[in-house]
Short mmCIF file of C-alpha atoms and ligand atoms in Angstrom, two decimals:
data_model
loop_
_atom_site.label_atom_id
_atom_site.label_comp_id
_atom_site.label_asym_id
_atom_site.label_seq_id
_atom_site.Cartn_x
_atom_site.Cartn_y
_atom_site.Cartn_z
CA MET A 1 14.20 0.05 5.12
CA PRO A 2 11.30 2.07 3.61
CA CYS A 3 8.39 2.93 7.46
CA LEU A 4 10.68 0.17 8.79
CA ASN A 5 12.44 2.58 11.43
CA TYR A 6 8.89 4.52 12.44
CA PHE A 7 7.91 1.07 14.32
CA LEU A 8 11.03 -0.77 14.91
CA LYS A 9 13.47 1.00 16.70
CA PRO A 10 16.99 -0.52 18.27
CA PRO A 11 18.44 0.86 21.20
CA SER A 12 19.86 4.50 21.23
CA HIS A 13 23.70 2.76 20.49
CA TRP A 14 22.85 1.39 17.20
CA GLU A 15 23.89 4.30 14.25
CA ILE A 16 21.06 3.43 11.59
CA LYS A 17 21.57 4.51 8.27
CA HIS A 18 18.27 3.84 5.57
CA ILE A 19 18.96 3.54 1.75
CA ASP A 20 16.53 4.86 -0.28
CA GLU A 21 16.99 3.27 -3.66
CA GLY A 22 14.82 6.25 -5.12
CA GLN A 23 17.29 8.64 -4.20
CA GLU A 24 20.88 6.83 -4.25
CA GLU A 25 23.05 3.92 -5.33
CA ILE A 26 23.16 1.20 -2.81
CA ASP A 27 27.87 1.09 -1.40
CA PHE A 28 28.37 -2.19 -0.37
CA ASN A 29 31.42 -1.80 0.13
CA GLN A 30 29.91 0.49 2.90
CA GLU A 31 30.89 -0.23 7.34
CA ALA A 32 27.97 -1.66 8.80
CA ASP A 33 27.47 -4.62 11.12
CA LEU A 34 24.40 -5.70 10.34
CA VAL A 35 21.66 -4.58 6.91
CA GLY A 36 18.20 -5.42 7.52
CA ILE A 37 15.72 -5.40 4.33
CA THR A 38 12.16 -4.78 3.84
CA PHE A 39 10.40 -5.36 0.62
CA HIS A 40 6.94 -6.51 -1.46
CA THR A 41 7.21 -9.82 -3.70
CA PRO A 42 8.22 -7.77 -7.10
CA SER A 43 11.03 -6.62 -5.79
CA ALA A 44 12.18 -10.84 -4.29
CA ASN A 45 14.87 -11.23 -6.80
CA TYR A 46 16.35 -8.37 -6.72
CA VAL A 47 16.28 -8.30 -2.82
CA TYR A 48 18.03 -11.61 -2.66
CA GLU A 49 20.83 -9.91 -5.16
CA ILE A 50 21.21 -7.47 -2.90
CA ALA A 51 21.17 -9.86 -0.16
CA ALA A 52 23.83 -11.46 -1.92
CA GLU A 53 25.95 -9.15 -2.19
CA PHE A 54 26.62 -8.07 1.97
CA ARG A 55 26.47 -11.18 2.80
CA LYS A 56 29.44 -12.35 0.58
CA ARG A 57 31.53 -9.19 1.99
CA GLY A 58 31.00 -10.72 5.22
CA ILE A 59 27.95 -8.42 6.94
CA PRO A 60 25.41 -10.29 7.97
CA VAL A 61 21.56 -9.54 6.11
CA VAL A 62 18.21 -10.04 8.10
CA MET A 63 15.15 -9.45 6.11
CA GLY A 64 11.32 -8.80 7.06
CA GLY A 65 8.19 -7.36 5.63
CA PRO A 66 5.18 -8.74 3.10
CA HIS A 67 7.27 -11.40 1.16
CA VAL A 68 8.87 -12.57 3.96
CA SER A 69 6.17 -12.97 5.48
CA LEU A 70 4.13 -14.49 3.31
CA LEU A 71 6.71 -17.39 2.13
CA PRO A 72 9.08 -16.88 4.45
CA ASP A 73 10.87 -20.47 3.86
CA GLU A 74 11.84 -19.17 0.75
CA ALA A 75 13.09 -16.12 2.17
CA GLU A 76 14.54 -17.79 4.75
CA LYS A 77 17.48 -19.24 1.67
CA HIS A 78 19.22 -15.38 1.23
CA ALA A 79 19.33 -14.10 4.55
CA ASP A 80 21.03 -15.04 7.37
CA ALA A 81 17.80 -14.02 10.19
CA ILE A 82 14.14 -13.76 9.16
CA PHE A 83 11.32 -12.07 10.73
CA ILE A 84 7.74 -13.50 10.12
CA GLY A 85 4.96 -11.20 11.31
CA GLU A 86 5.16 -8.22 12.99
CA ALA A 87 8.05 -7.43 14.09
CA GLU A 88 8.30 -4.38 17.34
CA ASP A 89 9.02 -8.26 19.98
CA THR A 90 11.30 -10.12 18.33
CA TRP A 91 13.28 -7.46 17.00
CA ILE A 92 14.33 -6.57 20.19
CA GLU A 93 14.13 -9.82 20.87
CA PHE A 94 17.07 -10.44 17.62
CA LEU A 95 19.31 -7.60 18.40
CA THR A 96 19.95 -8.78 21.44
CA ASP A 97 20.99 -12.05 20.50
CA PHE A 98 23.02 -10.39 17.88
CA GLU A 99 25.09 -8.65 20.47
CA ASN A 100 25.34 -11.98 21.87
CA LYS A 101 26.16 -13.50 19.13
CA ARG A 102 23.89 -16.24 19.06
CA PHE A 103 21.63 -14.76 16.92
CA LYS A 104 18.22 -17.23 15.40
CA LYS A 105 17.29 -17.82 12.05
CA ARG A 106 13.48 -17.68 12.35
CA TYR A 107 12.00 -14.93 14.61
CA GLU A 108 8.09 -15.72 13.88
CA GLN A 109 5.24 -13.26 16.23
CA LYS A 110 2.45 -14.63 16.32
CA HIS A 111 0.60 -12.21 18.13
CA PRO A 112 -0.23 -8.62 16.79
CA SER A 113 1.62 -6.09 17.89
CA SER A 114 0.66 -3.52 20.34
CA LEU A 115 -0.03 -0.11 19.39
CA THR A 116 0.46 2.23 22.16
CA ASN A 117 3.99 4.10 22.31
CA LEU A 118 4.89 3.32 18.83
CA PRO A 119 7.85 5.54 17.80
CA MET A 120 8.27 8.12 15.93
CA ALA A 121 9.17 8.20 12.38
CA ARG A 122 13.23 9.08 11.79
CA LYS A 123 12.06 12.15 9.75
CA ASP A 124 15.91 12.72 10.81
CA LEU A 125 17.00 9.90 8.08
CA PHE A 126 14.63 10.52 5.28
CA HIS A 127 15.82 11.50 2.25
CA ARG A 128 12.68 12.01 0.01
CA ARG A 129 10.95 15.10 -0.15
CA ASP A 130 7.59 13.81 0.08
CA HIS A 131 8.62 11.05 3.00
CA SER A 132 9.68 13.73 5.07
CA GLY A 133 6.33 16.22 4.45
CA GLY A 134 4.57 13.69 5.94
CA ILE A 135 4.07 9.62 5.76
CA MET A 136 2.45 7.72 9.16
CA PHE A 137 -0.03 5.47 10.27
CA ALA A 138 -2.88 5.84 12.45
CA THR A 139 -4.31 2.18 11.67
CA ARG A 140 -2.66 -1.23 11.05
CA GLY A 141 -4.27 -3.93 9.01
CA CYS A 142 -8.35 -4.27 8.22
CA PRO A 143 -11.14 -6.22 9.83
CA ASN A 144 -11.80 -7.57 6.05
CA GLN A 145 -10.60 -10.00 4.17
CA CYS A 146 -11.01 -9.72 0.60
CA GLU A 147 -9.40 -12.44 -1.90
CA PHE A 148 -7.07 -11.25 -3.50
CA CYS A 149 -5.50 -9.36 -0.06
CA ALA A 150 -2.29 -9.95 1.71
CA LEU A 151 -3.44 -8.07 4.84
CA ALA A 152 -5.39 -11.39 6.47
CA VAL A 153 -2.07 -13.22 5.59
CA MET A 154 0.23 -10.95 7.71
CA TYR A 155 -1.77 -9.09 9.92
CA HIS A 156 -3.65 -12.28 11.48
CA CYS A 157 -6.96 -10.12 10.66
CA LYS A 158 -6.81 -8.23 13.18
CA PHE A 159 -7.39 -4.50 12.89
CA ARG A 160 -5.73 -2.07 15.26
CA LYS A 161 -5.08 1.37 16.06
CA ARG A 162 -2.89 3.88 17.28
CA PRO A 163 -3.99 6.15 20.40
CA VAL A 164 -5.86 9.67 18.77
CA GLU A 165 -3.14 12.05 20.98
CA GLU A 166 -0.25 9.85 19.86
CA VAL A 167 -1.91 9.67 15.98
CA ALA A 168 -1.88 13.20 17.23
CA ARG A 169 1.17 14.11 18.30
CA GLU A 170 3.66 12.82 15.59
CA TYR A 171 1.12 14.40 12.73
CA GLY A 172 2.31 17.31 14.73
CA SER A 173 5.44 17.14 14.86
CA PHE A 174 5.82 16.85 10.79
CA ASN A 175 6.65 20.29 9.54
CA GLY A 176 5.24 19.50 6.00
CA LYS A 177 1.82 20.74 5.46
CA VAL A 178 0.58 17.97 3.58
CA ILE A 179 0.50 14.37 5.54
CA ILE A 180 -0.68 10.55 4.15
CA PHE A 181 -1.80 8.28 6.67
CA TRP A 182 -0.93 5.37 4.42
CA ASP A 183 -2.97 2.91 6.13
CA ASP A 184 -5.47 0.27 5.08
CA ASN A 185 -8.34 1.56 5.97
CA LEU A 186 -8.43 4.79 7.76
CA ALA A 187 -11.90 4.81 8.92
CA ALA A 188 -12.36 1.28 9.74
CA ASP A 189 -13.47 1.88 13.13
CA LEU A 190 -15.93 5.21 12.90
CA GLN A 191 -15.75 5.60 16.55
CA TYR A 192 -12.22 6.30 16.19
CA ALA A 193 -11.71 7.56 12.76
CA LYS A 194 -14.21 10.24 13.91
CA GLU A 195 -12.09 11.14 17.10
CA LEU A 196 -9.02 11.15 15.17
CA PHE A 197 -10.00 13.95 12.70
CA ARG A 198 -11.49 15.82 15.64
CA ALA A 199 -8.01 15.49 17.15
CA LEU A 200 -5.97 16.74 13.86
CA VAL A 201 -8.09 20.18 12.85
CA PRO A 202 -5.95 22.32 15.58
CA TYR A 203 -3.02 21.26 13.65
CA ARG A 204 -4.44 23.16 9.85
CA LYS A 205 -2.20 20.70 7.85
CA TRP A 206 -3.94 18.81 4.77
CA TRP A 207 -4.25 14.81 4.57
CA SER A 208 -5.61 12.30 2.44
CA SER A 209 -5.68 8.07 3.25
CA GLN A 210 -7.53 4.89 1.93
CA THR A 211 -10.91 3.73 3.54
CA SER A 212 -13.23 1.51 2.08
CA ILE A 213 -16.83 2.96 0.98
CA HIS A 214 -18.26 2.32 4.34
CA ALA A 215 -16.67 5.87 5.31
CA GLY A 216 -18.52 7.91 2.15
CA TRP A 217 -22.41 6.83 3.88
CA ASN A 218 -21.68 9.04 6.98
CA ASP A 219 -22.11 12.80 6.89
CA ASP A 220 -20.45 13.57 10.35
CA LEU A 221 -17.49 11.31 9.39
CA LEU A 222 -16.86 13.26 6.45
CA GLU A 223 -17.73 17.06 8.49
CA LEU A 224 -15.40 16.28 10.37
CA ALA A 225 -12.56 14.88 7.45
CA ALA A 226 -13.09 18.26 5.46
CA LYS A 227 -13.18 20.52 8.69
CA SER A 228 -9.41 18.36 10.08
CA GLY A 229 -8.10 18.93 6.30
CA CYS A 230 -8.42 16.08 4.11
CA LYS A 231 -8.40 16.28 0.72
CA GLN A 232 -8.85 13.39 -1.08
CA LEU A 233 -10.16 9.71 0.38
CA PHE A 234 -8.80 6.73 -1.45
CA LEU A 235 -11.35 4.29 -1.90
CA GLY A 236 -11.17 0.21 -3.32
CA LEU A 237 -13.47 -0.28 -5.36
CA GLU A 238 -11.41 -2.18 -7.19
CA SER A 239 -14.65 -3.27 -9.76
CA VAL A 240 -17.89 -2.03 -11.05
CA SER A 241 -19.15 -5.78 -11.88
CA GLN A 242 -20.99 -6.90 -8.57
CA ILE A 243 -20.23 -10.50 -9.59
CA SER A 244 -16.68 -9.67 -9.68
CA LEU A 245 -16.68 -8.10 -6.01
CA ASP A 246 -19.04 -10.88 -4.24
CA ASN A 247 -16.53 -13.76 -5.51
CA ALA A 248 -13.82 -11.47 -4.37
CA ASN A 249 -15.60 -11.84 -0.61
CA LYS A 250 -15.45 -7.86 -1.61
CA SER A 251 -19.65 -8.00 -1.46
CA PHE A 252 -19.33 -4.88 1.39
CA ASN A 253 -19.23 -3.05 -2.06
CA LYS A 254 -22.30 -1.99 -3.51
CA VAL A 255 -21.65 -1.13 -7.45
CA LYS A 256 -25.66 0.65 -6.55
CA ASP A 257 -24.39 3.07 -4.09
CA TYR A 258 -20.86 4.35 -5.51
CA TYR A 259 -22.21 7.43 -7.42
CA LYS A 260 -23.74 8.20 -4.32
CA ILE A 261 -20.99 8.02 -2.41
CA ILE A 262 -19.07 9.67 -4.32
CA LYS A 263 -21.09 12.64 -4.90
CA LYS A 264 -21.41 12.90 -1.25
CA ILE A 265 -17.68 13.41 -0.32
CA HIS A 266 -17.49 15.80 -3.15
CA SER A 267 -19.62 17.57 -1.46
CA TYR A 268 -17.93 18.11 1.59
CA GLY A 269 -14.77 19.80 -1.30
CA ILE A 270 -12.58 16.12 -0.93
CA SER A 271 -11.49 14.85 -3.97
CA VAL A 272 -12.19 10.78 -5.02
CA GLN A 273 -9.25 7.92 -6.07
CA VAL A 274 -10.06 5.42 -6.37
CA GLY A 275 -8.20 1.84 -6.85
CA ILE A 276 -9.08 -0.63 -9.93
CA ILE A 277 -8.21 -3.72 -10.76
CA PHE A 278 -9.14 -5.63 -14.26
CA GLY A 279 -8.94 -9.53 -15.39
CA PHE A 280 -11.73 -10.62 -12.17
CA ASP A 281 -13.39 -13.98 -13.46
CA GLU A 282 -16.07 -12.38 -14.22
CA ASP A 283 -14.98 -9.64 -16.15
CA ASP A 284 -14.96 -10.62 -19.91
CA LYS A 285 -13.72 -7.79 -22.61
CA SER A 286 -16.81 -5.21 -22.05
CA ILE A 287 -15.22 -4.46 -18.54
CA PHE A 288 -12.76 -1.93 -19.41
CA GLY A 289 -14.97 0.59 -21.17
CA LYS A 290 -17.67 0.04 -18.69
CA THR A 291 -15.26 1.41 -16.22
CA ILE A 292 -14.05 3.96 -17.99
CA SER A 293 -17.78 5.62 -18.84
CA PHE A 294 -18.62 4.89 -14.73
CA LEU A 295 -15.28 7.05 -13.95
CA GLU A 296 -16.27 9.66 -15.94
CA ALA A 297 -19.94 9.84 -14.96
CA ALA A 298 -19.26 9.76 -11.55
CA GLY A 299 -16.03 12.98 -12.22
CA VAL A 300 -13.77 10.61 -10.05
CA GLN A 301 -9.91 12.08 -9.81
CA ASN A 302 -7.98 10.25 -9.82
CA ALA A 303 -7.52 6.44 -9.76
CA THR A 304 -4.79 3.55 -9.57
CA PHE A 305 -5.24 0.52 -11.89
CA ASN A 306 -4.06 -2.63 -11.28
CA MET A 307 -4.45 -6.46 -12.97
CA LEU A 308 -5.55 -8.47 -10.44
CA THR A 309 -2.48 -10.44 -9.31
CA PRO A 310 -2.68 -13.60 -6.73
CA TYR A 311 0.72 -12.21 -4.68
CA PRO A 312 1.50 -16.06 -2.50
CA GLY A 313 -0.10 -16.84 0.07
CA THR A 314 -3.45 -14.79 -0.70
CA PRO A 315 -6.62 -17.79 -0.86
CA LEU A 316 -6.51 -16.00 -4.45
CA PHE A 317 -3.13 -17.37 -5.14
CA LYS A 318 -4.22 -21.10 -2.81
CA ARG A 319 -7.58 -20.85 -5.72
CA LEU A 320 -5.56 -20.21 -8.64
CA GLU A 321 -2.92 -22.68 -8.05
CA ASP A 322 -5.55 -25.26 -7.45
CA GLU A 323 -7.52 -24.77 -10.77
CA GLY A 324 -3.69 -24.98 -12.16
CA ARG A 325 -3.53 -21.14 -13.95
CA ILE A 326 -0.61 -19.45 -12.27
CA LEU A 327 1.85 -19.09 -14.95
CA THR A 328 4.62 -17.89 -13.37
CA TYR A 329 6.66 -18.22 -10.74
CA ASP A 330 9.07 -15.16 -11.17
CA TRP A 331 7.74 -13.19 -8.31
CA SER A 332 9.37 -10.10 -10.46
CA LYS A 333 6.29 -10.29 -12.90
CA TYR A 334 3.68 -9.89 -9.81
CA ASN A 335 4.01 -5.60 -10.17
CA GLY A 336 -0.25 -5.78 -11.93
CA ARG A 337 1.03 -3.21 -14.03
CA ARG A 338 3.11 -4.70 -17.02
CA ASP A 339 3.25 -8.48 -16.48
CA VAL A 340 -0.33 -11.30 -16.69
CA VAL A 341 0.98 -13.61 -14.29
CA PHE A 342 -2.82 -15.78 -14.20
CA LYS A 343 -4.22 -17.40 -17.00
CA PRO A 344 -7.81 -15.44 -16.99
CA LYS A 345 -11.16 -17.14 -17.46
CA ASN A 346 -13.34 -14.43 -20.04
CA MET A 347 -10.04 -12.71 -21.87
CA THR A 348 -6.22 -13.84 -22.39
CA CYS A 349 -3.45 -12.67 -20.98
CA GLU A 350 -2.75 -10.46 -23.73
CA GLU A 351 -6.42 -8.81 -23.98
CA LEU A 352 -6.56 -8.07 -20.28
CA LEU A 353 -3.35 -6.06 -20.48
CA GLU A 354 -4.18 -4.30 -24.10
CA GLY A 355 -7.33 -3.84 -21.71
CA PHE A 356 -5.47 -2.27 -18.08
CA ASN A 357 -3.25 -0.54 -21.38
CA TRP A 358 -6.22 1.28 -23.14
CA VAL A 359 -8.20 2.36 -19.91
CA ASN A 360 -4.63 3.65 -18.93
CA SER A 361 -4.80 5.88 -22.08
CA GLN A 362 -8.69 6.83 -21.72
CA PHE A 363 -8.97 8.22 -17.95
CA TYR A 364 -5.25 9.94 -18.16
CA SER A 365 -6.50 11.51 -21.53
CA LEU A 366 -7.03 15.15 -22.20
CA LYS A 367 -11.29 14.42 -22.82
CA SER A 368 -11.89 12.15 -20.02
CA ILE A 369 -9.75 14.44 -17.91
CA GLY A 370 -12.38 17.29 -19.01
CA LYS A 371 -15.07 15.16 -18.83
CA ARG A 372 -14.42 13.83 -15.14
CA LEU A 373 -12.76 16.99 -13.38
CA SER A 374 -16.50 18.95 -15.02
CA LYS A 375 -18.01 17.38 -12.37
CA SER A 376 -17.09 18.18 -9.22
CA THR A 377 -14.60 21.41 -8.06
CA ALA A 378 -12.98 19.75 -5.31
CA GLY A 379 -9.55 19.88 -5.38
CA LEU A 380 -9.68 20.78 -8.67
CA TRP A 381 -6.83 23.17 -7.65
CA TRP A 382 -4.50 20.31 -7.67
CA THR A 383 -6.35 17.93 -9.22
CA LEU A 384 -6.04 19.23 -11.99
CA PRO A 385 -2.41 19.64 -12.58
CA LEU A 386 -1.93 16.53 -11.72
CA ASN A 387 -4.13 14.89 -14.39
CA LEU A 388 -2.58 16.71 -17.10
CA SER A 389 1.01 15.43 -15.18
CA TYR A 390 0.02 12.04 -15.70
CA TYR A 391 -0.89 12.91 -19.62
CA PHE A 392 2.32 14.06 -20.45
CA SER A 393 4.53 10.73 -18.17
CA TYR A 394 1.73 8.55 -20.33
CA LYS A 395 2.66 10.09 -23.73
CA LEU A 396 6.46 10.52 -22.92
CA TYR A 397 6.74 6.42 -21.32
CA GLY A 398 3.56 5.22 -21.68
CA PRO A 399 1.03 3.21 -18.38
CA ASN A 400 3.49 1.72 -16.00
CA GLU A 401 6.01 4.53 -14.76
C1 B12 B 501 2.88 1.99 1.76
C2 B12 B 501 2.85 1.34 0.74
C3 B12 B 501 3.61 1.32 -0.26
C4 B12 B 501 3.59 2.77 -1.29
C5 B12 B 501 4.97 2.46 -0.70
C6 B12 B 501 5.68 1.19 -0.78
C7 B12 B 501 7.33 1.06 0.70
N1 B12 B 501 8.09 0.85 -0.49
O1 B12 B 501 7.45 1.80 1.55
C8 B12 B 501 3.66 2.10 -2.29
C9 B12 B 501 2.61 2.97 -3.30
C10 B12 B 501 4.53 2.38 -3.43
C11 B12 B 501 3.59 0.89 -2.54
C12 B12 B 501 3.25 0.48 -4.14
C13 B12 B 501 3.51 -1.58 -3.79
N2 B12 B 501 2.47 -2.35 -3.24
CO1 B12 B 501 2.39 -1.15 -0.67
N3 B12 B 501 1.74 -1.45 0.77
C14 B12 B 501 1.62 0.20 1.09
C15 B12 B 501 1.26 -0.31 2.65
C16 B12 B 501 -0.19 0.16 2.42
C17 B12 B 501 1.79 -0.04 4.01
C18 B12 B 501 3.36 -0.73 4.15
C19 B12 B 501 3.74 0.05 5.32
O2 B12 B 501 4.64 0.77 5.32
N4 B12 B 501 3.53 -0.89 6.25
C20 B12 B 501 3.65 -0.01 7.35
C21 B12 B 501 4.69 -1.60 7.82
C22 B12 B 501 5.50 -1.43 9.46
O3 B12 B 501 4.07 -2.60 8.16
P1 B12 B 501 4.82 -4.11 7.54
O4 B12 B 501 5.92 -3.25 6.34
O5 B12 B 501 4.00 -4.61 7.92
O6 B12 B 501 5.78 -4.10 8.39
C23 B12 B 501 6.19 -4.56 9.91
C24 B12 B 501 6.29 -6.78 9.83
O7 B12 B 501 6.63 -7.33 8.21
C25 B12 B 501 8.62 -6.30 9.56
N5 B12 B 501 9.13 -5.85 9.34
C26 B12 B 501 8.64 -5.18 7.56
N6 B12 B 501 9.82 -5.26 7.19
C27 B12 B 501 10.95 -6.32 7.85
C28 B12 B 501 12.39 -6.17 7.78
C29 B12 B 501 13.11 -5.83 8.93
C30 B12 B 501 14.38 -6.39 8.86
C31 B12 B 501 11.88 -6.60 9.73
C32 B12 B 501 13.55 -6.75 11.06
C33 B12 B 501 10.91 -6.27 10.47
C34 B12 B 501 10.18 -6.24 9.73
O8 B12 B 501 8.17 -5.27 11.09
C35 B12 B 501 7.08 -4.31 10.72
C36 B12 B 501 6.62 -4.20 12.03
O9 B12 B 501 6.29 -4.50 12.69
C37 B12 B 501 1.10 -2.46 2.30
C38 B12 B 501 0.17 -2.70 3.71
C39 B12 B 501 0.32 -3.07 4.65
N7 B12 B 501 -0.50 -2.26 5.63
O10 B12 B 501 1.37 -2.76 5.25
C40 B12 B 501 0.74 -2.38 0.86
C41 B12 B 501 1.26 -3.48 1.37
C42 B12 B 501 2.97 -3.93 1.59
N8 B12 B 501 1.77 -3.29 -0.87
C43 B12 B 501 1.29 -4.20 -1.66
C44 B12 B 501 2.14 -3.85 -2.98
C45 B12 B 501 0.28 -5.43 -3.83
C46 B12 B 501 2.53 -3.11 -3.73
C47 B12 B 501 2.49 -3.07 -5.56
C48 B12 B 501 2.69 -4.22 -5.96
C49 B12 B 501 1.34 -2.67 -5.72
C50 B12 B 501 1.18 -2.49 -7.55
N9 B12 B 501 0.40 -2.89 -7.94
O11 B12 B 501 1.99 -1.90 -8.39
C51 B12 B 501 3.87 -1.98 -5.33
C52 B12 B 501 5.26 -2.77 -5.23
C53 B12 B 501 5.91 -2.09 -4.83
C54 B12 B 501 7.39 -2.29 -5.07
N10 B12 B 501 7.95 -2.55 -6.16
O12 B12 B 501 8.07 -2.76 -3.91
C55 B12 B 501 0.80 -5.31 -0.56
C56 B12 B 501 1.45 -6.55 -0.73
C57 B12 B 501 1.61 -7.73 -1.15
C58 B12 B 501 2.91 -8.37 -1.55
N11 B12 B 501 3.22 -10.02 -1.49
O13 B12 B 501 4.18 -7.85 -1.41
C59 B12 B 501 0.50 -4.87 0.38
C60 B12 B 501 0.29 -5.92 0.79
C61 B12 B 501 -1.18 -4.34 0.43
C62 B12 B 501 -2.21 -5.75 0.22
N12 B12 B 501 -2.89 -4.97 0.77
O14 B12 B 501 -2.10 -6.23 -0.05
N13 B12 B 501 3.14 0.17 -1.56
S1 SF4 B 502 -11.26 -3.51 2.01
FE1 SF4 B 502 -8.79 -2.78 0.77
S2 SF4 B 502 -7.36 -3.88 2.95
FE2 SF4 B 502 -9.59 -4.56 3.43
S3 SF4 B 502 -9.15 -6.46 2.77
FE3 SF4 B 502 -9.56 -5.69 1.53
S4 SF4 B 502 -8.58 -5.46 0.00
FE4 SF4 B 502 -7.57 -5.64 2.08
#
């Protein structure tokens, strides 16, 4: 259950085992009183198979997480109990019911969880070296409501913050030097972010996180970020087409500002990773070339490319379904990298996939790496090896691994 052990702490008489399939095979014959699974939409079919194996052996299976919260009626068919929404309160309620042998089929927490006094990550349960380096959260949710994003539905549009001293304590508790904040929008509240960064300074670690681009305008914030050890910011640019952004309810991203913002972040010695989505209704085949030209001109060090994917429950899914443009309900194809699951407007599905693959191969070509990384020295000592590793991995395995 990745990350679940961060927030949902059962009473101490429960013994927990965390299985990370990235590191180990599932032993379906192990002894367990209860199995809990969390998953994203592309894993749904696979998870239902796992659940069936445990249930066949008489072990009850409970499920929660994004896909369950977005599609509870489906998930419920494959589990003994499901958790809709956040579960800090319903989890404890369920465990009491479970121990009393009278638990319900559905637990729905309608209110946002308090983020005060959250338990710290159980590092003793981790298997992966990168996890034990330090993965954590300071905030939950995002105040924005982009059309394609599942967060507004999952968290009822509520953006919340953990107390700074609790975050700092957890940050300091990791042995590793590098911490990743897996927040969706760490600097959504600029005052909070500044206070947090001040509290991180004494630990002398390195960190990175996602944020929306407004953070890039604020010199005080960037100075504190750099001072506290920020090595990279992940910016959800999404597109270099303003009209695509406007129509995706993301008009607060202004393409005309991108270049200046990236330069400013670089000037604080912080490298930039961007998230880009292809396949918006206004995108035609020219979007791929335009994107690469921009990323090279701005000297963006790293990028995550996705093809637009309408996750169930999002406003985008509803709109495309109303327009008769959803091509498949096979959730394993909702991976954003290998399959196109809706009918694009100004391209064919094949053109979208080809363009997406082309962008990946261009971005991680030696020529583009040279162009991009020569624009700024921010983080060069680690962004160069990372880019080269993507270059070799792309050569060996293609764009989707
Ligand atoms: C970290 C992260 C990743 C990481 C790690 C994922 C992992 N396996 O741990 C990486 C980078 C690998 C990743 C990949 C992807 N991700 Co991601 N990811 C996130 C992120 C930012 C945080 C997840 C997290 O750990 N949250 C912290 C936990 C505590 O919060 P939570 O999951 O909401 O859990 C609460 C409740 O839901 C509940 N709960 C959850 N599970 C369970 C289980 C049980 C049994 C119980 C009782 C309760 C319970 O309790 C928790 C506490 O209240 C989320 C956004 C978000 N804020 O959640 C996106 C998010 C989950 N990802 C998303 C997407 C789209 C993807 C990708 C498909 C992207 C892509 N194109 O490749 C892939 C899919 C990976 C896969 N095959 O499963 C979407 C999910 C959409 C969907 N319908 O599934 C999200 C919501 C982002 C978004 N803005 O839309 N992701
Ligand atoms: S800014 Fe990012 S996290 Fe927030 S709603 Fe938009 S896509 Fe989701």
